[in-house]
Amino acid sequence: MSIPRSKNVTIKEIAAHCDVSPSTVSLVLNNSPKIKASTRERVMKMVDKLDYQPNQMARSLVSRRSKCLSVTVPNLTHVFSDVYFGEIISGIYQEANLSGYKILLDIAQEKFIGDKEYLNILRNRRADGMVYIASTIEDRFLLEFEEQPYPLLLVNHYFPKSQLNFLSVDYKKAAQLAASHLLELGHRRIGLIIGTNTFTGLDFRDTFLEVCEGQGIEKKDLPWCGVKDWDEQEGYEMTKKMLARHPDLTAIMAGNDRMAIGAIRYLSNMNLRVPEDVSVMGMDDIPSARYTNPGLSTLHMDFFRLGELSCRHLLNLLEGKERECRELKEPHLVLRESTGPAKPDLQSSF
Amino acid sequence: MSIPRSKNVTIKEIAAHCDVSPSTVSLVLNNSPKIKASTRERVMKMVDKLDYQPNQMARSLVSRRSKCLSVTVPNLTHVFSDVYFGEIISGIYQEANLSGYKILLDIAQEKFIGDKEYLNILRNRRADGMVYIASTIEDRFLLEFEEQPYPLLLVNHYFPKSQLNFLSVDYKKAAQLAASHLLELGHRRIGLIIGTNTFTGLDFRDTFLEVCEGQGIEKKDLPWCGVKDWDEQEGYEMTKKMLARHPDLTAIMAGNDRMAIGAIRYLSNMNLRVPEDVSVMGMDDIPSARYTNPGLSTLHMDFFRLGELSCRHLLNLLEGKERECRELKEPHLVLRESTGPAKPDLQSSF
DNA sequence: AAAGTCCTTTAAAACGTTTGAACTTTCACT
DNA sequence: AGTGAAAGTTCAAACGTTTTAAAGGACTTT
């Protein structure tokens, strides 16, 4: 079992059987146009007959390409159970697969960072490039890549002022869409729950508050609180905390759907109706957003597609087809039942 | 950006700087005891100084080991969002990491099967071994591995009568535990919802029914229905279907927690109380099982640990430390609030 | 008939390691 | 001083490809 003793068929054997040189076989296998059709055919027949499989290590050694892409995710508990990461990874896999690339999985644990594996994996050619999903403002080690010749692409995050490549949803745009929607519904006191450990999260917060203030809402009516794990639990807790201090909020804006779900759960536990008493808005449009009760109004972001695109861009970068990638994808509103007109304001003067 | 032009430091350069031969450097790097301490030190110093990184491709070429493990998952939508797969993968990653192995991700899509990539990935040495998570009875292509010299380990599934290695939860034992629990609570009409596309699922069903019938329950009071996707949706639908036909069921046994959650959702929609009117039992003990309302009685299976163990076994297999692996892990009962005494039976004669 | 051109094929040198066998040095023991 | 074993080091041949420059043939062109 341990190591297969049966020697594998090599290019040389194919060559011998076909009375050609190994070089010819290699050229055939690489679809070189230099080879005569009849020769090609003869070789291919033998390849099939002997069930030849190219040895990837040998190939990589000389071509200096492993044909692997590293996909790195943050070290969160249950990171692989999060539909957000799941969708992006699936998309990356799909696109990589089309180009014959394999996906090498990595988790940015202490050892990964401490031992500089993020660099070494590229240096010793285990992977030709890396896509890093949802880094945080703490992942400053990534800035090293500004001086390293290895292709790196950040997905759904970026570092302001850095030269690092990224592909992300446009969270400023998202904030505008969400804020406008809530304002149009007449909301004037809105609580915001958002992760503050990413630059994209900070962008969302700042833009959201700006837009609201631009419409004359006062700062004191825009409480917000920062979270770290972006999960249902935090949505629940933060909603509780905010309502305790600001019982007159008419809307909650959550930084993602999971937190929005937590918010809704708290509200219904408190016998507050959504959206009649409080509107709740999410972000991401994960599959379960349509199965919540009430259905969740949110911002749609196609993470599978984002994964596909990010992989495509990374491949372009490492094939030299692109020099840099700093792209934003637009989200769009998906309105379901969890947002509605603000409750008439009893304290107001009209 | 595309290909780093700066030649990497090689073993030869280290050798030259240290006035030793490349072989010596290699031996040092591989911790050979043959090398004098002073030489080792001198070499290591230079390795640090020049920031040398071994070229993995060259290593693999001669050692015939890629130091990669393939992890293959079935082609389900959102497979990476399922905590079940997520936990197993995390466990595998953890253990592989300790031994310096990387994880190569694969999804058993049509192309993967049609092009025999499951074999080729091992033949052309992209991976040294494969762990296949949760295969189904349809994945018969795996039987090819009975005649192939490559290490394969099935996780949480197996093929009866085959020689394939596996590591799985003991679903027969699980069925015994679950059935006994429900019988002890006095349930005499139990509906079973379970996936019938895996041999482990079939084992569960058969054992569950056997145990119940062994306690004198009639077949007609043990309706069951088979599912394919094992998700909340199916749990919901099947509960609906079964209750329509057997309105007097006092308990629902679901093949996993996700389906149990679906079942509970349907029951509360119908204003049936859990467990007063109908008990619901799940299987897996996923994190959210403790947050359902009521808390879910279920069977605990440590999937992270299962992942770790399966990786360990696979590594043992390919290092020749084990010749075969056909192991079952025992689940154990976790009783929360979703199961309770059966409703007194009005139609019964005592 | 020599020279030039085009089309195919090939020889040979990489790529950067590992590893068994051979070689050299050291050192204990006669 | 000579012998032999033990310890440490090196040689050289792999591993299985890709790739560049060159060779070989067939065919035109002068």
Short mmCIF file of N, CA, C and O in Angstrom, two decimals, chain B residues 213-296:
data_model
loop_
_atom_site.label_atom_id
_atom_site.label_comp_id
_atom_site.label_asym_id
_atom_site.label_seq_id
_atom_site.Cartn_x
_atom_site.Cartn_y
_atom_site.Cartn_z
N GLU B 213 -38.92 -3.02 16.25
CA GLU B 213 -39.74 -4.21 16.06
C GLU B 213 -39.41 -5.25 17.12
O GLU B 213 -40.29 -5.98 17.60
N GLY B 214 -38.17 -5.28 17.51
CA GLY B 214 -37.77 -6.20 18.57
C GLY B 214 -38.50 -5.91 19.88
O GLY B 214 -38.69 -6.78 20.72
N GLN B 215 -38.93 -4.67 20.02
CA GLN B 215 -39.69 -4.29 21.24
C GLN B 215 -41.19 -4.37 21.00
O GLN B 215 -41.98 -3.77 21.73
N GLY B 216 -41.55 -5.08 19.97
CA GLY B 216 -42.96 -5.34 19.76
C GLY B 216 -43.73 -4.28 18.99
O GLY B 216 -44.96 -4.33 18.88
N ILE B 217 -43.02 -3.29 18.46
CA ILE B 217 -43.70 -2.27 17.67
C ILE B 217 -44.03 -2.85 16.30
O ILE B 217 -43.21 -3.55 15.71
N GLU B 218 -45.22 -2.53 15.83
CA GLU B 218 -45.60 -3.08 14.53
C GLU B 218 -45.03 -2.25 13.39
O GLU B 218 -44.88 -1.04 13.50
N LYS B 219 -44.77 -2.91 12.29
CA LYS B 219 -44.21 -2.25 11.11
C LYS B 219 -45.05 -1.04 10.71
O LYS B 219 -44.53 0.00 10.35
N LYS B 220 -46.37 -1.18 10.76
CA LYS B 220 -47.25 -0.10 10.29
C LYS B 220 -47.11 1.16 11.16
O LYS B 220 -47.48 2.25 10.76
N ASP B 221 -46.58 0.99 12.36
CA ASP B 221 -46.39 2.16 13.22
C ASP B 221 -44.98 2.74 13.11
O ASP B 221 -44.57 3.58 13.90
N LEU B 222 -44.26 2.24 12.12
CA LEU B 222 -42.89 2.73 11.92
C LEU B 222 -42.70 3.23 10.49
O LEU B 222 -41.90 2.69 9.73
N PRO B 223 -43.47 4.24 10.12
CA PRO B 223 -43.29 4.73 8.75
C PRO B 223 -41.92 5.38 8.60
O PRO B 223 -41.37 5.93 9.56
N TRP B 224 -41.37 5.28 7.43
CA TRP B 224 -40.10 5.98 7.20
C TRP B 224 -40.07 6.51 5.79
O TRP B 224 -40.78 6.03 4.91
N CYS B 225 -39.29 7.52 5.56
CA CYS B 225 -39.14 7.97 4.20
C CYS B 225 -37.71 8.40 3.94
O CYS B 225 -37.01 8.88 4.83
N GLY B 226 -37.28 8.15 2.74
CA GLY B 226 -35.89 8.38 2.37
C GLY B 226 -35.70 9.75 1.76
O GLY B 226 -36.57 10.26 1.08
N VAL B 227 -34.56 10.37 2.04
CA VAL B 227 -34.25 11.67 1.43
C VAL B 227 -32.89 11.58 0.75
O VAL B 227 -32.20 10.58 0.85
N LYS B 228 -32.54 12.68 0.11
CA LYS B 228 -31.31 12.67 -0.65
C LYS B 228 -30.32 13.75 -0.17
O LYS B 228 -29.13 13.52 -0.07
N ASP B 229 -30.87 14.93 0.10
CA ASP B 229 -29.99 16.05 0.42
C ASP B 229 -29.74 16.26 1.91
O ASP B 229 -28.89 17.06 2.28
N TRP B 230 -30.49 15.58 2.74
CA TRP B 230 -30.29 15.68 4.19
C TRP B 230 -30.38 17.10 4.72
O TRP B 230 -29.67 17.45 5.67
N ASP B 231 -31.22 17.97 4.14
CA ASP B 231 -31.24 19.35 4.63
C ASP B 231 -32.57 19.73 5.30
O ASP B 231 -33.50 18.94 5.35
N GLU B 232 -32.64 20.96 5.81
CA GLU B 232 -33.81 21.44 6.56
C GLU B 232 -35.07 21.30 5.73
O GLU B 232 -36.11 20.84 6.22
N GLN B 233 -34.94 21.70 4.50
CA GLN B 233 -36.07 21.64 3.57
C GLN B 233 -36.68 20.24 3.52
O GLN B 233 -37.89 20.06 3.68
N GLU B 234 -35.83 19.25 3.35
CA GLU B 234 -36.33 17.88 3.27
C GLU B 234 -36.95 17.43 4.60
O GLU B 234 -37.94 16.69 4.61
N GLY B 235 -36.35 17.87 5.70
CA GLY B 235 -36.91 17.52 7.01
C GLY B 235 -38.32 18.06 7.15
O GLY B 235 -39.23 17.38 7.62
N TYR B 236 -38.47 19.29 6.68
CA TYR B 236 -39.77 19.96 6.74
C TYR B 236 -40.80 19.20 5.90
O TYR B 236 -41.86 18.82 6.38
N GLU B 237 -40.44 18.98 4.66
CA GLU B 237 -41.37 18.35 3.72
C GLU B 237 -41.77 16.94 4.15
O GLU B 237 -42.93 16.54 4.08
N MET B 238 -40.78 16.19 4.60
CA MET B 238 -41.04 14.80 4.94
C MET B 238 -41.88 14.68 6.20
O MET B 238 -42.70 13.78 6.33
N THR B 239 -41.67 15.60 7.12
CA THR B 239 -42.49 15.59 8.33
C THR B 239 -43.94 15.85 7.96
O THR B 239 -44.86 15.16 8.42
N LYS B 240 -44.10 16.84 7.10
CA LYS B 240 -45.44 17.17 6.61
C LYS B 240 -46.09 15.94 5.98
O LYS B 240 -47.21 15.56 6.32
N LYS B 241 -45.36 15.31 5.09
CA LYS B 241 -45.88 14.16 4.36
C LYS B 241 -46.25 13.02 5.31
O LYS B 241 -47.32 12.42 5.21
N MET B 242 -45.36 12.75 6.27
CA MET B 242 -45.60 11.63 7.15
C MET B 242 -46.77 11.88 8.09
O MET B 242 -47.58 10.99 8.34
N LEU B 243 -46.85 13.11 8.59
CA LEU B 243 -47.95 13.42 9.51
C LEU B 243 -49.29 13.39 8.80
O LEU B 243 -50.32 13.07 9.40
N ALA B 244 -49.29 13.73 7.53
CA ALA B 244 -50.53 13.69 6.77
C ALA B 244 -51.06 12.26 6.75
O ALA B 244 -52.24 12.01 6.93
N ARG B 245 -50.17 11.33 6.57
CA ARG B 245 -50.58 9.94 6.48
C ARG B 245 -50.69 9.27 7.85
O ARG B 245 -51.46 8.36 8.04
N HIS B 246 -49.86 9.71 8.79
CA HIS B 246 -49.85 9.10 10.13
C HIS B 246 -49.97 10.19 11.19
O HIS B 246 -49.01 10.50 11.88
N PRO B 247 -51.16 10.75 11.32
CA PRO B 247 -51.31 11.90 12.23
C PRO B 247 -51.06 11.55 13.70
O PRO B 247 -50.91 12.43 14.52
N ASP B 248 -51.02 10.25 14.00
CA ASP B 248 -50.88 9.87 15.41
C ASP B 248 -49.44 9.58 15.81
O ASP B 248 -49.18 9.02 16.87
N LEU B 249 -48.48 9.94 14.98
CA LEU B 249 -47.07 9.75 15.37
C LEU B 249 -46.78 10.54 16.64
O LEU B 249 -47.24 11.67 16.79
N THR B 250 -45.99 9.94 17.54
CA THR B 250 -45.62 10.71 18.73
C THR B 250 -44.16 11.11 18.71
O THR B 250 -43.69 11.84 19.57
N ALA B 251 -43.42 10.60 17.72
CA ALA B 251 -42.01 10.99 17.64
C ALA B 251 -41.51 10.95 16.20
O ALA B 251 -41.98 10.16 15.39
N ILE B 252 -40.59 11.85 15.94
CA ILE B 252 -39.92 11.88 14.64
C ILE B 252 -38.43 11.68 14.89
O ILE B 252 -37.82 12.39 15.71
N MET B 253 -37.87 10.71 14.20
CA MET B 253 -36.43 10.51 14.26
C MET B 253 -35.86 10.99 12.93
O MET B 253 -36.22 10.48 11.88
N ALA B 254 -34.98 11.99 13.01
CA ALA B 254 -34.40 12.52 11.77
C ALA B 254 -32.96 12.06 11.62
O ALA B 254 -32.24 11.94 12.62
N GLY B 255 -32.55 11.83 10.40
CA GLY B 255 -31.21 11.28 10.13
C GLY B 255 -30.07 12.25 10.40
O GLY B 255 -28.92 11.84 10.47
N ASN B 256 -30.41 13.52 10.54
CA ASN B 256 -29.40 14.46 11.00
C ASN B 256 -30.07 15.69 11.61
O ASN B 256 -31.29 15.84 11.53
N ASP B 257 -29.29 16.55 12.19
CA ASP B 257 -29.87 17.69 12.91
C ASP B 257 -30.54 18.68 11.97
O ASP B 257 -31.57 19.27 12.32
N ARG B 258 -29.97 18.84 10.80
CA ARG B 258 -30.56 19.81 9.88
C ARG B 258 -32.00 19.41 9.54
O ARG B 258 -32.90 20.24 9.50
N MET B 259 -32.21 18.12 9.31
CA MET B 259 -33.56 17.67 9.00
C MET B 259 -34.44 17.78 10.24
O MET B 259 -35.62 18.11 10.15
N ALA B 260 -33.86 17.51 11.40
CA ALA B 260 -34.63 17.63 12.64
C ALA B 260 -35.09 19.07 12.83
O ALA B 260 -36.23 19.34 13.25
N ILE B 261 -34.23 20.01 12.49
CA ILE B 261 -34.59 21.42 12.60
C ILE B 261 -35.75 21.73 11.66
O ILE B 261 -36.71 22.42 12.03
N GLY B 262 -35.70 21.17 10.46
CA GLY B 262 -36.81 21.33 9.52
C GLY B 262 -38.09 20.74 10.09
O GLY B 262 -39.18 21.33 9.95
N ALA B 263 -37.96 19.60 10.73
CA ALA B 263 -39.13 18.93 11.31
C ALA B 263 -39.75 19.80 12.39
O ALA B 263 -40.96 20.03 12.41
N ILE B 264 -38.92 20.32 13.28
CA ILE B 264 -39.42 21.18 14.35
C ILE B 264 -40.12 22.40 13.77
O ILE B 264 -41.18 22.82 14.23
N ARG B 265 -39.53 22.94 12.72
CA ARG B 265 -40.13 24.13 12.12
C ARG B 265 -41.55 23.81 11.61
O ARG B 265 -42.48 24.56 11.83
N TYR B 266 -41.67 22.67 10.96
CA TYR B 266 -43.00 22.31 10.46
C TYR B 266 -43.98 22.12 11.62
O TYR B 266 -45.10 22.62 11.59
N LEU B 267 -43.53 21.40 12.63
CA LEU B 267 -44.41 21.14 13.76
C LEU B 267 -44.89 22.43 14.42
O LEU B 267 -46.07 22.60 14.72
N SER B 268 -43.98 23.39 14.60
CA SER B 268 -44.44 24.62 15.26
C SER B 268 -45.34 25.42 14.33
O SER B 268 -46.29 26.04 14.80
N ASN B 269 -45.09 25.34 13.03
CA ASN B 269 -46.01 25.98 12.10
C ASN B 269 -47.42 25.40 12.26
O ASN B 269 -48.41 26.10 12.12
N MET B 270 -47.49 24.12 12.55
CA MET B 270 -48.78 23.43 12.70
C MET B 270 -49.33 23.56 14.12
O MET B 270 -50.28 22.88 14.48
N ASN B 271 -48.63 24.35 14.93
CA ASN B 271 -49.04 24.51 16.32
C ASN B 271 -49.00 23.22 17.13
O ASN B 271 -49.80 23.00 18.03
N LEU B 272 -48.11 22.35 16.72
CA LEU B 272 -47.88 21.15 17.53
C LEU B 272 -46.69 21.44 18.43
O LEU B 272 -45.68 21.99 17.98
N ARG B 273 -46.83 21.07 19.72
CA ARG B 273 -45.75 21.37 20.65
C ARG B 273 -44.69 20.28 20.63
O ARG B 273 -45.00 19.09 20.55
N VAL B 274 -43.44 20.70 20.70
CA VAL B 274 -42.32 19.76 20.82
C VAL B 274 -41.75 19.94 22.21
O VAL B 274 -41.42 21.07 22.59
N PRO B 275 -41.66 18.93 23.07
CA PRO B 275 -41.95 17.53 22.77
C PRO B 275 -43.33 17.06 23.25
O PRO B 275 -43.63 15.89 23.12
N GLU B 276 -44.15 17.99 23.79
CA GLU B 276 -45.39 17.52 24.40
C GLU B 276 -46.26 16.73 23.41
O GLU B 276 -46.79 15.67 23.75
N ASP B 277 -46.42 17.26 22.19
CA ASP B 277 -47.23 16.55 21.22
C ASP B 277 -46.39 15.55 20.42
O ASP B 277 -46.77 14.41 20.22
N VAL B 278 -45.27 16.04 19.94
CA VAL B 278 -44.39 15.17 19.15
C VAL B 278 -42.95 15.39 19.59
O VAL B 278 -42.50 16.54 19.70
N SER B 279 -42.24 14.31 19.87
CA SER B 279 -40.82 14.41 20.17
C SER B 279 -40.03 14.41 18.86
O SER B 279 -40.45 13.80 17.88
N VAL B 280 -38.93 15.13 18.86
CA VAL B 280 -38.07 15.14 17.67
C VAL B 280 -36.64 14.84 18.09
O VAL B 280 -36.12 15.44 19.03
N MET B 281 -36.05 13.91 17.39
CA MET B 281 -34.66 13.57 17.71
C MET B 281 -33.81 13.76 16.47
O MET B 281 -34.19 13.37 15.38
N GLY B 282 -32.64 14.35 16.66
CA GLY B 282 -31.73 14.58 15.54
C GLY B 282 -30.52 13.68 15.61
O GLY B 282 -30.46 12.74 16.41
N MET B 283 -29.54 13.99 14.81
CA MET B 283 -28.30 13.21 14.82
C MET B 283 -27.19 14.12 14.30
O MET B 283 -27.39 14.83 13.31
N ASP B 284 -26.07 14.11 14.96
CA ASP B 284 -24.84 14.86 14.61
C ASP B 284 -24.38 15.79 15.73
O ASP B 284 -23.20 15.96 15.95
N ASP B 285 -25.38 16.43 16.38
CA ASP B 285 -25.07 17.45 17.37
C ASP B 285 -24.23 18.58 16.79
O ASP B 285 -23.13 18.87 17.25
N ILE B 286 -24.77 19.21 15.76
CA ILE B 286 -24.10 20.38 15.19
C ILE B 286 -24.26 21.55 16.16
O ILE B 286 -25.12 21.53 17.02
N PRO B 287 -23.43 22.57 16.02
CA PRO B 287 -23.46 23.68 16.98
C PRO B 287 -24.84 24.26 17.18
O PRO B 287 -25.24 24.57 18.31
N SER B 288 -25.61 24.40 16.10
CA SER B 288 -26.90 25.07 16.28
C SER B 288 -27.92 24.17 16.98
O SER B 288 -28.99 24.65 17.35
N ALA B 289 -27.58 22.90 17.19
CA ALA B 289 -28.53 22.01 17.87
C ALA B 289 -28.84 22.50 19.28
O ALA B 289 -29.90 22.22 19.82
N ARG B 290 -27.93 23.24 19.85
CA ARG B 290 -28.19 23.72 21.21
C ARG B 290 -28.94 25.05 21.20
O ARG B 290 -29.36 25.54 22.23
N TYR B 291 -29.09 25.64 20.03
CA TYR B 291 -29.77 26.93 19.96
C TYR B 291 -31.17 26.83 19.37
O TYR B 291 -31.84 27.83 19.20
N THR B 292 -31.58 25.62 18.99
CA THR B 292 -32.94 25.51 18.49
C THR B 292 -33.89 25.68 19.65
O THR B 292 -33.49 25.63 20.81
N ASN B 293 -35.15 25.86 19.31
CA ASN B 293 -36.16 26.04 20.35
C ASN B 293 -37.26 25.02 20.12
O ASN B 293 -38.00 25.13 19.18
N PRO B 294 -37.37 23.97 20.94
CA PRO B 294 -36.55 23.63 22.10
C PRO B 294 -35.19 23.06 21.67
O PRO B 294 -35.03 22.66 20.53
N GLY B 295 -34.25 23.05 22.61
CA GLY B 295 -32.94 22.46 22.34
C GLY B 295 -33.09 21.04 21.83
O GLY B 295 -33.95 20.30 22.28
N LEU B 296 -32.26 20.68 20.89
CA LEU B 296 -32.44 19.42 20.17
C LEU B 296 -31.78 18.23 20.87
O LEU B 296 -30.58 18.26 21.15
#
